Coordinates of C-alpha atoms in Angstrom, one line a residue:
M34 CA -45.4 -139.3 -34.2
A35 CA -45.8 -140.9 -31.3
S36 CA -47.4 -144.9 -31.5
T37 CA -49.1 -147.1 -30.2
D38 CA -48.5 -150.0 -27.8
K39 CA -50.8 -153.1 -29.3
S40 CA -51.3 -154.3 -25.0
D41 CA -53.4 -152.4 -23.1
G42 CA -52.6 -149.4 -20.6
N43 CA -48.7 -149.8 -20.9
T44 CA -47.5 -146.9 -18.9
S45 CA -44.4 -147.9 -17.4
G46 CA -41.9 -146.3 -20.0
T47 CA -40.2 -149.3 -21.3
P48 CA -39.6 -150.2 -24.7
I49 CA -42.7 -151.4 -27.0
K50 CA -42.5 -153.6 -29.9
Y51 CA -44.6 -153.2 -32.8
S52 CA -45.0 -155.9 -36.0
N53 CA -45.3 -154.6 -39.2
T54 CA -48.4 -154.3 -39.0
E55 CA -49.1 -152.0 -36.0
M56 CA -48.5 -148.9 -36.5
P57 CA -49.7 -145.8 -37.0
L58 CA -51.3 -143.9 -39.9
G59 CA -48.1 -142.5 -41.9
G60 CA -45.9 -144.6 -39.8
T61 CA -42.8 -146.3 -41.1
T62 CA -42.2 -150.2 -40.6
T63 CA -39.9 -152.5 -40.2
S64 CA -40.2 -156.0 -39.9
D65 CA -39.7 -155.8 -36.2
I66 CA -39.2 -152.2 -35.0
T67 CA -38.2 -151.5 -31.0
V68 CA -39.2 -147.6 -29.6
Q69 CA -38.8 -145.6 -26.1
A70 CA -42.2 -144.3 -25.7
R71 CA -44.4 -144.0 -23.0
V72 CA -48.2 -144.9 -23.9
P73 CA -50.3 -141.9 -22.3
S74 CA -52.7 -143.6 -19.5
E75 CA -56.4 -142.8 -19.6
K76 CA -56.0 -141.2 -16.2
D77 CA -53.4 -138.7 -18.1
M78 CA -55.7 -138.1 -20.9
D79 CA -58.5 -137.5 -18.8
A80 CA -56.1 -134.5 -17.1
G81 CA -55.2 -133.4 -20.6
V82 CA -51.3 -134.4 -19.5
E83 CA -49.6 -134.8 -23.0
T84 CA -46.7 -137.1 -23.4
S85 CA -43.7 -137.2 -25.1
T86 CA -41.2 -139.6 -27.6
G87 CA -37.8 -138.9 -27.9
G88 CA -38.1 -135.4 -26.6
V89 CA -40.5 -134.3 -28.9
K90 CA -44.2 -133.2 -27.2
E91 CA -46.6 -135.8 -29.2
G92 CA -48.8 -134.0 -31.6
V93 CA -47.4 -131.0 -31.5
T94 CA -45.3 -129.9 -35.2
S95 CA -44.0 -126.4 -36.1
P96 CA -46.3 -124.1 -37.6
A97 CA -43.7 -123.5 -40.4
E98 CA -42.9 -126.8 -40.8
E99 CA -46.3 -127.9 -41.5
A100 CA -47.0 -125.5 -43.5
D101 CA -44.4 -126.1 -46.1
V102 CA -46.6 -129.3 -47.1
Y103 CA -50.2 -128.5 -46.9
P104 CA -52.2 -126.7 -49.3
H105 CA -53.5 -123.2 -48.3
G106 CA -54.9 -120.4 -50.3
V107 CA -57.3 -121.4 -53.4
R108 CA -56.4 -124.9 -53.0
L109 CA -57.3 -125.2 -49.3
V110 CA -60.8 -123.0 -50.0
V111 CA -61.6 -125.7 -53.1
I112 CA -60.2 -128.5 -51.2
M113 CA -62.6 -127.6 -48.4
V114 CA -66.0 -126.5 -50.4
A115 CA -65.8 -130.3 -51.4
L116 CA -65.6 -131.7 -47.9
C117 CA -68.1 -129.4 -47.3
M118 CA -70.4 -130.8 -50.0
A119 CA -69.4 -134.3 -49.1
I120 CA -70.3 -133.6 -45.4
F121 CA -73.8 -132.0 -46.5
L122 CA -74.8 -134.8 -49.1
T123 CA -74.2 -137.6 -46.0
A124 CA -76.2 -135.7 -43.7
L125 CA -79.1 -134.3 -46.3
D126 CA -79.6 -137.6 -46.5
Q127 CA -80.4 -138.2 -42.7
T128 CA -83.0 -135.0 -42.4
I129 CA -84.6 -134.4 -46.3
I130 CA -86.5 -138.0 -46.4
G131 CA -88.3 -137.1 -43.0
T132 CA -91.1 -134.6 -44.6
A133 CA -90.8 -137.3 -47.6
I134 CA -91.4 -140.0 -45.4
P135 CA -95.6 -139.8 -45.2
K136 CA -95.9 -139.3 -49.4
I137 CA -93.6 -142.5 -49.6
T138 CA -96.6 -144.3 -47.2
D139 CA -98.5 -143.4 -49.3
E140 CA -96.8 -144.5 -52.8
F141 CA -96.0 -148.0 -51.1
Q142 CA -99.1 -147.9 -49.5
G143 CA -98.3 -148.3 -45.8
L144 CA -96.2 -147.5 -42.4
D145 CA -95.5 -150.5 -41.5
K146 CA -91.4 -150.4 -43.3
V147 CA -91.5 -146.4 -42.3
S148 CA -88.4 -147.3 -39.8
W149 CA -86.1 -149.0 -42.5
Y150 CA -86.4 -146.5 -44.9
G151 CA -83.9 -144.4 -41.9
A152 CA -82.6 -147.6 -39.8
A153 CA -81.4 -149.4 -43.5
Y154 CA -78.9 -146.1 -43.5
F155 CA -78.0 -145.3 -40.2
M156 CA -77.5 -149.2 -39.9
T157 CA -74.4 -149.6 -42.9
F158 CA -73.5 -145.5 -41.8
G159 CA -72.5 -146.4 -38.5
G160 CA -71.8 -150.2 -38.7
S161 CA -69.2 -149.6 -41.5
Q162 CA -67.9 -146.6 -39.7
P163 CA -64.5 -148.5 -37.6
S164 CA -64.0 -150.3 -40.8
W165 CA -63.8 -146.8 -42.7
G166 CA -61.4 -145.6 -40.1
K167 CA -59.2 -148.5 -41.0
M168 CA -59.6 -148.4 -44.6
Y169 CA -58.2 -144.8 -44.4
R170 CA -55.1 -145.8 -42.4
Y171 CA -54.2 -148.6 -44.7
F172 CA -55.2 -147.3 -47.9
P173 CA -54.5 -144.2 -50.4
I174 CA -56.9 -141.6 -48.5
Q175 CA -57.6 -139.9 -52.1
T176 CA -58.6 -143.5 -53.6
T177 CA -60.5 -144.4 -50.5
F178 CA -62.4 -141.3 -50.3
L179 CA -63.8 -141.6 -54.2
V180 CA -64.6 -145.3 -53.4
A181 CA -67.1 -144.2 -51.1
V182 CA -68.4 -141.4 -53.1
F183 CA -69.6 -144.0 -55.5
L184 CA -71.3 -146.4 -53.4
F185 CA -73.1 -143.3 -52.3
E186 CA -74.5 -142.3 -55.6
V187 CA -74.9 -145.8 -56.7
G188 CA -77.3 -146.1 -53.4
S189 CA -79.0 -142.9 -54.2
L190 CA -79.3 -143.6 -57.8
V191 CA -81.8 -146.8 -56.7
C192 CA -83.4 -144.7 -54.1
G193 CA -84.6 -142.5 -56.9
V194 CA -85.4 -145.2 -59.4
A195 CA -86.8 -148.0 -56.5
P196 CA -90.3 -149.2 -57.3
S197 CA -90.7 -150.8 -54.3
A198 CA -90.2 -149.6 -50.4
N199 CA -87.9 -152.7 -50.6
A200 CA -85.9 -150.9 -53.6
L201 CA -85.7 -147.9 -51.4
I202 CA -84.4 -150.0 -48.4
V203 CA -81.6 -151.7 -50.4
G204 CA -81.2 -148.1 -51.9
R205 CA -80.8 -146.6 -48.2
A206 CA -78.6 -149.3 -47.0
I207 CA -76.1 -148.8 -49.6
A208 CA -75.9 -144.9 -49.4
G209 CA -75.5 -145.4 -45.9
F210 CA -72.4 -147.9 -46.6
G211 CA -70.9 -145.2 -49.0
G212 CA -71.4 -141.8 -47.0
G213 CA -70.0 -143.7 -43.9
G214 CA -66.6 -143.6 -45.9
L215 CA -67.1 -139.7 -47.0
A216 CA -68.3 -138.3 -43.5
T217 CA -64.8 -140.6 -42.4
G218 CA -62.8 -139.3 -45.0
A219 CA -63.6 -136.1 -45.1
L220 CA -63.0 -135.9 -41.4
T221 CA -59.4 -137.4 -41.8
I222 CA -58.3 -135.1 -45.1
V223 CA -59.4 -132.6 -43.2
S224 CA -56.5 -133.7 -40.4
F225 CA -54.1 -133.8 -43.2
S226 CA -54.8 -130.4 -45.1
A227 CA -54.2 -127.6 -42.9
T228 CA -51.8 -126.7 -39.8
S229 CA -52.8 -127.1 -36.3
E230 CA -53.4 -123.8 -35.9
K231 CA -56.4 -124.0 -38.9
R232 CA -57.4 -127.0 -38.4
P233 CA -60.6 -126.2 -35.5
M234 CA -61.3 -123.3 -37.7
L235 CA -61.8 -126.5 -40.2
M236 CA -63.5 -128.5 -38.2
G237 CA -66.1 -125.9 -37.2
I238 CA -66.7 -125.2 -41.2
T239 CA -67.1 -128.9 -41.4
G240 CA -69.2 -129.6 -38.9
S241 CA -71.5 -126.2 -39.6
M242 CA -72.6 -128.9 -42.8
Y243 CA -74.8 -131.0 -40.5
G244 CA -76.5 -127.8 -39.2
L245 CA -76.9 -126.4 -42.8
A246 CA -78.5 -129.9 -44.1
A247 CA -81.1 -129.7 -40.8
V248 CA -82.0 -126.2 -41.9
C249 CA -82.0 -127.8 -46.2
G250 CA -83.3 -131.0 -45.6
P251 CA -87.0 -130.5 -44.5
L252 CA -87.5 -127.6 -47.0
L253 CA -86.2 -129.5 -49.7
G254 CA -87.6 -132.4 -49.0
G255 CA -90.9 -130.6 -48.7
A256 CA -90.6 -129.0 -51.9
F257 CA -89.4 -131.9 -53.8
T258 CA -92.3 -134.2 -52.6
D259 CA -95.4 -131.4 -53.0
K260 CA -93.4 -129.9 -56.0
V261 CA -91.8 -132.1 -58.2
T262 CA -91.4 -136.3 -56.8
W263 CA -89.9 -137.2 -53.4
R264 CA -87.5 -139.4 -55.6
W265 CA -85.7 -135.7 -56.5
C266 CA -84.5 -136.3 -52.2
F267 CA -82.0 -138.9 -53.8
Y268 CA -81.4 -137.7 -57.4
I269 CA -79.9 -133.9 -55.5
N270 CA -76.9 -136.3 -54.7
L271 CA -75.9 -137.4 -57.7
P272 CA -74.3 -134.0 -59.1
I273 CA -72.9 -132.7 -56.2
G274 CA -71.9 -135.5 -55.2
G275 CA -70.2 -135.6 -58.6
V276 CA -68.3 -132.1 -58.4
S277 CA -67.0 -133.4 -54.9
A278 CA -65.3 -136.4 -56.1
A279 CA -63.9 -134.3 -59.4
V280 CA -62.5 -132.2 -56.8
V281 CA -60.9 -133.9 -54.3
F282 CA -59.5 -135.6 -57.9
L283 CA -57.6 -133.4 -59.1
F284 CA -56.6 -130.7 -56.6
L285 CA -56.2 -133.1 -53.5
K286 CA -52.3 -133.7 -52.9
L287 CA -51.9 -135.0 -49.6
P288 CA -48.4 -134.3 -47.4
S289 CA -45.9 -137.6 -46.9
S290 CA -47.7 -138.5 -43.4
A291 CA -50.8 -139.4 -45.0
R292 CA -49.4 -142.7 -46.6
P293 CA -51.0 -145.1 -45.6
A294 CA -49.3 -147.9 -43.4
K295 CA -47.3 -150.5 -44.6
A296 CA -48.6 -154.1 -44.5
T297 CA -49.2 -157.3 -46.8
L298 CA -52.7 -156.8 -48.5
R299 CA -54.0 -160.6 -46.9
E300 CA -53.0 -157.9 -43.1
K301 CA -54.7 -155.0 -44.7
L302 CA -57.8 -157.0 -45.5
L303 CA -57.8 -158.3 -41.8
Q304 CA -57.5 -155.2 -40.5
L305 CA -60.8 -154.3 -41.8
D306 CA -62.6 -157.1 -39.8
P307 CA -64.9 -158.2 -41.7
V308 CA -66.6 -160.8 -40.1
G309 CA -66.7 -158.3 -37.3
V310 CA -68.7 -156.0 -40.0
V311 CA -71.0 -159.0 -40.7
L312 CA -72.1 -159.9 -37.3
C313 CA -72.7 -156.2 -36.4
M314 CA -75.3 -155.8 -39.5
G315 CA -76.7 -159.4 -38.9
L316 CA -77.3 -157.8 -35.1
I317 CA -79.2 -154.3 -36.7
V318 CA -80.9 -156.6 -39.1
S319 CA -82.4 -159.4 -36.9
Y320 CA -83.3 -156.5 -33.9
S321 CA -85.0 -154.2 -36.7
T322 CA -86.8 -156.9 -38.5
A323 CA -88.3 -158.4 -34.9
L324 CA -89.5 -155.0 -34.3
Q325 CA -90.6 -154.7 -37.4
Y326 CA -92.7 -158.0 -37.4
G327 CA -93.7 -158.2 -34.0
G328 CA -97.3 -156.9 -33.2
Q329 CA -97.8 -155.2 -36.6
T330 CA -97.7 -158.3 -39.0
M331 CA -97.5 -161.4 -36.4
P332 CA -98.0 -161.5 -32.7
W333 CA -95.4 -161.5 -30.3
N334 CA -95.0 -164.5 -29.8
S335 CA -95.0 -166.0 -33.2
S336 CA -92.0 -168.2 -33.8
T337 CA -90.8 -165.9 -36.8
V338 CA -90.6 -162.9 -33.8
I339 CA -89.1 -165.0 -31.0
G340 CA -86.4 -166.5 -33.3
L341 CA -85.2 -162.8 -34.6
L342 CA -85.2 -162.3 -30.8
V343 CA -83.2 -165.5 -30.2
G344 CA -80.7 -164.5 -32.9
F345 CA -80.5 -161.2 -32.2
I346 CA -78.9 -162.0 -28.4
A347 CA -76.8 -164.5 -30.0
I348 CA -75.2 -163.0 -32.7
G349 CA -74.6 -160.1 -29.8
I350 CA -73.2 -162.6 -27.8
A351 CA -71.3 -163.9 -30.9
F352 CA -70.1 -159.9 -31.9
A353 CA -68.8 -159.5 -28.7
A354 CA -66.6 -162.8 -28.6
W355 CA -65.1 -162.4 -31.9
E356 CA -64.1 -158.5 -31.4
V357 CA -62.4 -159.7 -28.1
Y358 CA -60.9 -162.6 -30.1
Q359 CA -59.6 -160.2 -32.6
G360 CA -57.6 -157.9 -30.4
E361 CA -56.4 -154.3 -32.7
R362 CA -58.0 -155.6 -35.4
A363 CA -61.3 -155.9 -34.0
M364 CA -63.7 -153.3 -35.6
L365 CA -64.2 -151.7 -31.7
P366 CA -61.0 -152.6 -29.9
L367 CA -61.4 -153.4 -26.5
R368 CA -58.2 -151.7 -25.7
L369 CA -59.9 -148.9 -26.6
L370 CA -63.2 -149.4 -25.6
K371 CA -62.2 -149.9 -21.8
Q372 CA -60.8 -146.3 -21.7
R373 CA -63.3 -144.3 -19.6
R374 CA -63.8 -141.6 -22.6
I375 CA -64.3 -143.7 -25.5
W376 CA -66.8 -145.7 -23.4
V377 CA -68.9 -142.7 -21.6
N378 CA -69.0 -140.6 -25.1
S379 CA -70.0 -143.8 -26.6
L380 CA -72.8 -144.3 -24.7
Y381 CA -73.7 -140.9 -24.7
G382 CA -73.8 -140.7 -28.8
I383 CA -75.6 -143.8 -29.5
T384 CA -78.6 -142.2 -26.4
L385 CA -78.7 -138.7 -27.6
G386 CA -78.0 -139.5 -31.3
G387 CA -81.0 -141.9 -30.6
S388 CA -83.3 -139.6 -29.2
Y389 CA -82.5 -136.6 -31.9
Y390 CA -82.9 -138.9 -34.9
T391 CA -86.4 -139.7 -34.0
V392 CA -87.4 -136.3 -33.6
L393 CA -86.3 -135.8 -37.2
Y394 CA -88.2 -138.1 -38.0
Y395 CA -91.6 -138.3 -36.3
L396 CA -92.3 -134.9 -35.9
P397 CA -93.0 -134.6 -39.3
I398 CA -95.5 -137.4 -38.4
Y399 CA -97.0 -134.8 -36.0
F400 CA -97.1 -132.1 -38.4
Q401 CA -98.5 -133.8 -41.7
S402 CA -100.8 -136.3 -39.8
I403 CA -102.1 -134.1 -36.8
Q404 CA -101.9 -130.9 -37.8
H405 CA -102.5 -132.2 -41.5
V406 CA -100.3 -129.8 -43.2
D407 CA -98.2 -130.4 -46.4
A408 CA -94.9 -131.7 -47.1
L409 CA -93.7 -128.2 -47.7
E410 CA -95.3 -126.7 -45.1
S411 CA -94.2 -129.3 -42.9
G412 CA -90.3 -128.7 -43.7
V413 CA -91.4 -124.5 -42.5
R414 CA -92.7 -125.8 -39.3
N415 CA -89.5 -127.3 -38.8
L416 CA -87.8 -124.6 -39.0
P417 CA -87.4 -123.9 -35.5
T418 CA -85.8 -127.4 -34.7
V419 CA -82.8 -126.6 -37.7
I420 CA -82.4 -123.1 -37.0
S421 CA -81.5 -124.0 -33.6
V422 CA -79.6 -126.8 -34.0
T423 CA -77.3 -124.5 -35.9
L424 CA -77.0 -122.3 -34.1
A425 CA -76.0 -124.7 -31.1
L426 CA -73.2 -126.2 -33.3
I427 CA -71.7 -123.3 -34.3
M428 CA -71.9 -122.3 -30.6
S429 CA -71.0 -125.5 -29.5
G430 CA -67.6 -125.4 -30.6
G431 CA -66.7 -121.7 -29.5
I432 CA -67.8 -122.2 -25.6
V433 CA -65.4 -125.8 -26.1
S434 CA -62.6 -123.6 -27.5
K435 CA -62.8 -120.9 -25.3
T436 CA -63.5 -122.5 -21.7
G437 CA -62.1 -126.1 -22.7
H438 CA -65.0 -127.4 -20.7
A439 CA -66.9 -130.2 -22.1
V440 CA -68.9 -132.2 -20.0
P441 CA -71.0 -128.9 -18.9
V442 CA -71.9 -128.7 -22.0
Q443 CA -73.1 -132.1 -22.5
A444 CA -75.1 -132.2 -19.2
F445 CA -76.7 -128.5 -20.1
G446 CA -77.9 -130.3 -24.1
S447 CA -78.9 -133.5 -22.5
A448 CA -80.9 -131.5 -20.0
L449 CA -83.2 -129.4 -22.6
A450 CA -83.5 -132.3 -24.2
T451 CA -84.7 -133.7 -22.4
I452 CA -87.7 -131.8 -21.4
C453 CA -88.3 -130.9 -24.7
A454 CA -89.0 -134.2 -25.6
G455 CA -91.4 -134.4 -22.0
L456 CA -93.1 -131.5 -23.7
Y457 CA -93.7 -132.9 -26.9
Y458 CA -95.5 -136.1 -24.5
T459 CA -97.9 -133.0 -24.0
M460 CA -98.7 -132.2 -28.1
N461 CA -101.9 -132.8 -29.2
T462 CA -104.3 -131.9 -31.7
T463 CA -105.1 -128.4 -30.5
T464 CA -101.4 -127.5 -29.3
S465 CA -100.8 -124.3 -30.4
T466 CA -98.6 -122.7 -32.8
G467 CA -96.4 -120.9 -30.2
K468 CA -96.1 -123.9 -27.6
W469 CA -94.7 -126.4 -30.6
I470 CA -92.1 -123.7 -31.8
G471 CA -91.1 -122.9 -28.1
Y472 CA -90.4 -126.6 -27.4
Q473 CA -88.4 -126.9 -30.9
I474 CA -86.2 -124.0 -30.0
M475 CA -85.6 -125.5 -26.4
G476 CA -84.6 -129.2 -27.5
A477 CA -83.0 -128.6 -30.5
F478 CA -80.6 -125.8 -28.3
G479 CA -80.1 -128.7 -26.4
W480 CA -79.6 -131.4 -29.0
G481 CA -77.3 -129.3 -31.1
V482 CA -75.1 -127.6 -28.4
A483 CA -74.5 -131.1 -27.3
Y484 CA -74.2 -133.4 -30.0
S485 CA -70.8 -133.2 -32.0
I486 CA -69.3 -133.0 -28.4
P487 CA -67.7 -136.4 -27.9
N488 CA -65.9 -135.5 -31.3
M489 CA -64.5 -133.0 -29.7
I490 CA -63.6 -134.4 -26.6
I491 CA -61.8 -137.5 -28.8
Q492 CA -60.1 -135.1 -31.0
T493 CA -58.5 -133.4 -28.1
T494 CA -58.1 -136.7 -25.8
T495 CA -56.8 -139.7 -27.9
P496 CA -53.0 -140.3 -28.7
P497 CA -52.6 -139.9 -32.7
G498 CA -52.1 -143.4 -33.7
D499 CA -55.5 -143.9 -31.9
L500 CA -57.5 -141.3 -33.8
S501 CA -59.1 -142.2 -36.7
T502 CA -60.4 -145.3 -35.0
A503 CA -61.8 -143.3 -31.8
N504 CA -63.6 -141.1 -34.0
A505 CA -65.2 -143.9 -35.8
I506 CA -66.3 -145.8 -33.0
I507 CA -68.0 -142.8 -31.6
L508 CA -69.6 -141.8 -34.9
F509 CA -70.6 -145.9 -34.9
F510 CA -72.6 -145.6 -31.9
Q511 CA -74.0 -142.1 -32.5
V512 CA -75.4 -143.4 -35.7
V513 CA -76.1 -147.1 -34.6
G514 CA -78.1 -145.1 -31.6
G515 CA -80.5 -143.5 -34.8
A516 CA -80.4 -147.0 -36.0
F517 CA -82.0 -148.8 -33.1
T518 CA -84.2 -145.9 -31.8
L519 CA -86.1 -145.6 -35.2
S520 CA -86.8 -149.3 -35.6
A521 CA -88.3 -149.3 -31.3
S522 CA -90.1 -145.9 -32.0
Q523 CA -91.7 -147.4 -35.1
S524 CA -92.7 -150.6 -33.0
G525 CA -93.7 -148.6 -30.3
F526 CA -95.9 -146.3 -32.1
V527 CA -98.0 -148.8 -34.7
N528 CA -98.3 -151.1 -31.4
E529 CA -99.6 -148.2 -29.4
M530 CA -101.9 -146.5 -32.4
V531 CA -103.7 -150.7 -33.1
H532 CA -104.1 -150.9 -29.2
T533 CA -105.6 -147.7 -28.8
A534 CA -107.5 -147.4 -32.2
A535 CA -109.4 -150.6 -30.9
T536 CA -111.4 -148.5 -28.8
T537 CA -111.0 -145.0 -30.1
A538 CA -112.0 -145.8 -33.5
P539 CA -113.1 -149.8 -33.1
S540 CA -114.9 -149.7 -36.3
V541 CA -111.6 -148.9 -38.2
N542 CA -109.4 -152.9 -39.4
P543 CA -106.5 -152.2 -38.0
A544 CA -104.3 -153.8 -41.4
T545 CA -106.1 -150.7 -43.5
L546 CA -104.8 -148.1 -40.7
I547 CA -101.3 -149.8 -40.5
A548 CA -101.5 -149.9 -44.8
T549 CA -102.6 -145.8 -44.8
G550 CA -100.3 -143.8 -45.0
A551 CA -100.1 -140.5 -42.9
T552 CA -101.4 -137.7 -45.3
D553 CA -104.0 -140.3 -46.3
I554 CA -105.8 -140.7 -43.3
R555 CA -108.5 -138.3 -44.1
I556 CA -109.4 -139.5 -47.3
A557 CA -109.4 -143.4 -45.8
F558 CA -111.3 -142.6 -43.4
S559 CA -114.8 -141.7 -43.0
A560 CA -115.8 -138.4 -40.5
D561 CA -117.0 -140.2 -38.0
Q562 CA -114.0 -142.2 -38.1
I563 CA -111.5 -139.9 -38.0
L564 CA -111.4 -138.5 -34.6
G565 CA -110.6 -141.9 -33.3
V566 CA -108.1 -142.6 -35.9
L567 CA -106.3 -139.2 -35.1
L568 CA -106.5 -140.2 -30.9
A569 CA -104.6 -143.2 -31.9
Y570 CA -101.7 -141.1 -34.1
L571 CA -101.3 -139.4 -31.2
A572 CA -101.2 -142.1 -28.7
G573 CA -98.6 -144.3 -30.7
L574 CA -96.2 -140.9 -30.8
R575 CA -96.8 -140.3 -26.8
V576 CA -94.9 -143.6 -26.8
V577 CA -92.2 -142.5 -29.5
W578 CA -91.7 -139.0 -27.5
A579 CA -91.5 -141.5 -24.0
I580 CA -88.6 -143.0 -25.9
T581 CA -86.9 -140.4 -27.1
C582 CA -86.9 -138.6 -23.1
S583 CA -85.8 -141.3 -21.7
L584 CA -83.1 -141.6 -23.6
A585 CA -82.1 -137.7 -23.7
G586 CA -82.8 -138.5 -20.0
V587 CA -79.9 -141.4 -19.9
S588 CA -77.6 -139.1 -22.2
F589 CA -77.7 -136.9 -19.1
V590 CA -77.2 -139.6 -16.9
T591 CA -73.9 -140.7 -18.6
T592 CA -72.0 -137.0 -18.2
G593 CA -72.2 -138.2 -14.0
F594 CA -69.6 -141.1 -15.2
A595 CA -67.2 -138.6 -17.8
S596 CA -64.2 -136.4 -16.5
W597 CA -65.2 -133.2 -15.8
K598 CA -61.5 -131.6 -16.0
R599 CA -60.9 -129.0 -18.5
I600 CA -59.5 -130.6 -22.1
H601 CA -56.1 -128.5 -22.5
G602 CA -57.6 -126.7 -25.3
G603 CA -60.3 -126.4 -28.3
P604 CA -61.1 -129.3 -30.4
T605 CA -57.8 -131.1 -32.0
A606 CA -55.3 -128.8 -30.1
G607 CA -52.5 -130.7 -30.0
V608 CA -53.7 -133.4 -31.9
V609 CA -51.9 -134.6 -35.3
A610 CA -54.3 -137.1 -36.8

């Protein structure tokens, strides 16, 4: 297994020295090891050049050799079912709450914290990804996965019993932290559960869980909300997560190559970059809080909002400086971020991911407020989106595996998503069924076909020693994009809604408008006010669609900076995690 250099871009073929803490996952360590290795350059990776160490191709292991150590038959099937359940739960938590949000706003009386229901989950889910990647490198994979399940279950329970909006937000944050570990862990376990020949197929199966969750989320959320209570959107995680944990505990037997890297406990903890994680969380919290307060509960020029925005900038500078100072211990190593395939796909992930999550959260608000349907019917009306996303996710892996071309698929998906968001902007109170179905099919196919491409590129072009960290970086930016975009969308939605209502419904108290849940507007306001309120809602939603369109458009532009060369095989081809 090739090792990675602590320095940036060594391509000279000269000996590279490793300390006892810098070996890749599964590597044997001594206090000071010198190996003759050529670290692939960015140019090599973009071109799909394979490097070697000692005459053995990097990342290529004999199938016969691998078959002796990897699970197979019934054991492999059982493990894969458990991992699919874990991925399904983390993805379901991103989609199931969308159709429940209007009812939650009714119970907790207000729209002002809608963005936090999603942002709190995305904040900890994405912010913890790089640290979870290192935890799976330095600690036993099975134990780390079980800890992640426990945290996810605790967060889900807190959400289910939450007596207030603030308690729900805390639960979402805990669940997001655990969910980040589940997502990273499932992909890591798959990498150590099959030969390189089977790995692409297994990755495709686990990836399809995102599509399945997209289908089931709105329907389950609507059914629970209308027939039982929205709290079952979170209770459902408890038995499924428990089964997944039990299977992994009882059946998972990993090969020797999956053993943790050797290091002192102090070094392992330092590798998790706790200061970086805290700064990252502070960055997201200060940004989200400023946008939640600004123009809603406080004026934009208030000392609190200005202080939060200044804090956001200051923490951002401190976070960047700290990551540079940390070097290889950083949660986002600069050595990797400087590589084109990493920074391009990170920017792509944060923009495309942000636009996608915005649609998942605000399309149900359009259906339930503007078109006046219940949560279950809203879930049914979301089916064109979720079915298209599912089919596109399955197709994208096949297309890239067959052709080896990934960036054209990204560009195509971004173009469709951009056009769709522009069409969403045109929707009003009388938009026909045919139009909103057609818009969803087009946009969802675009988001679905492109969303997982960054991970495919990383799996194919990243040296084994950096694979878990690189994957975690991409997931980090995809999910943090959702957190930042949801906060911006919520701020734009509420501010524009209040501004427009001053003209369309001047008799409506802005505080009452903000405090009224999306499904209660026809109850809270009189017949002569409701049309003006609906027009205000539409104006707010148009700001959301404008943000969505802009982000999808930027994701399209980023593909121009990517390498359009054919990647040498399908996802994970020739790569050992």
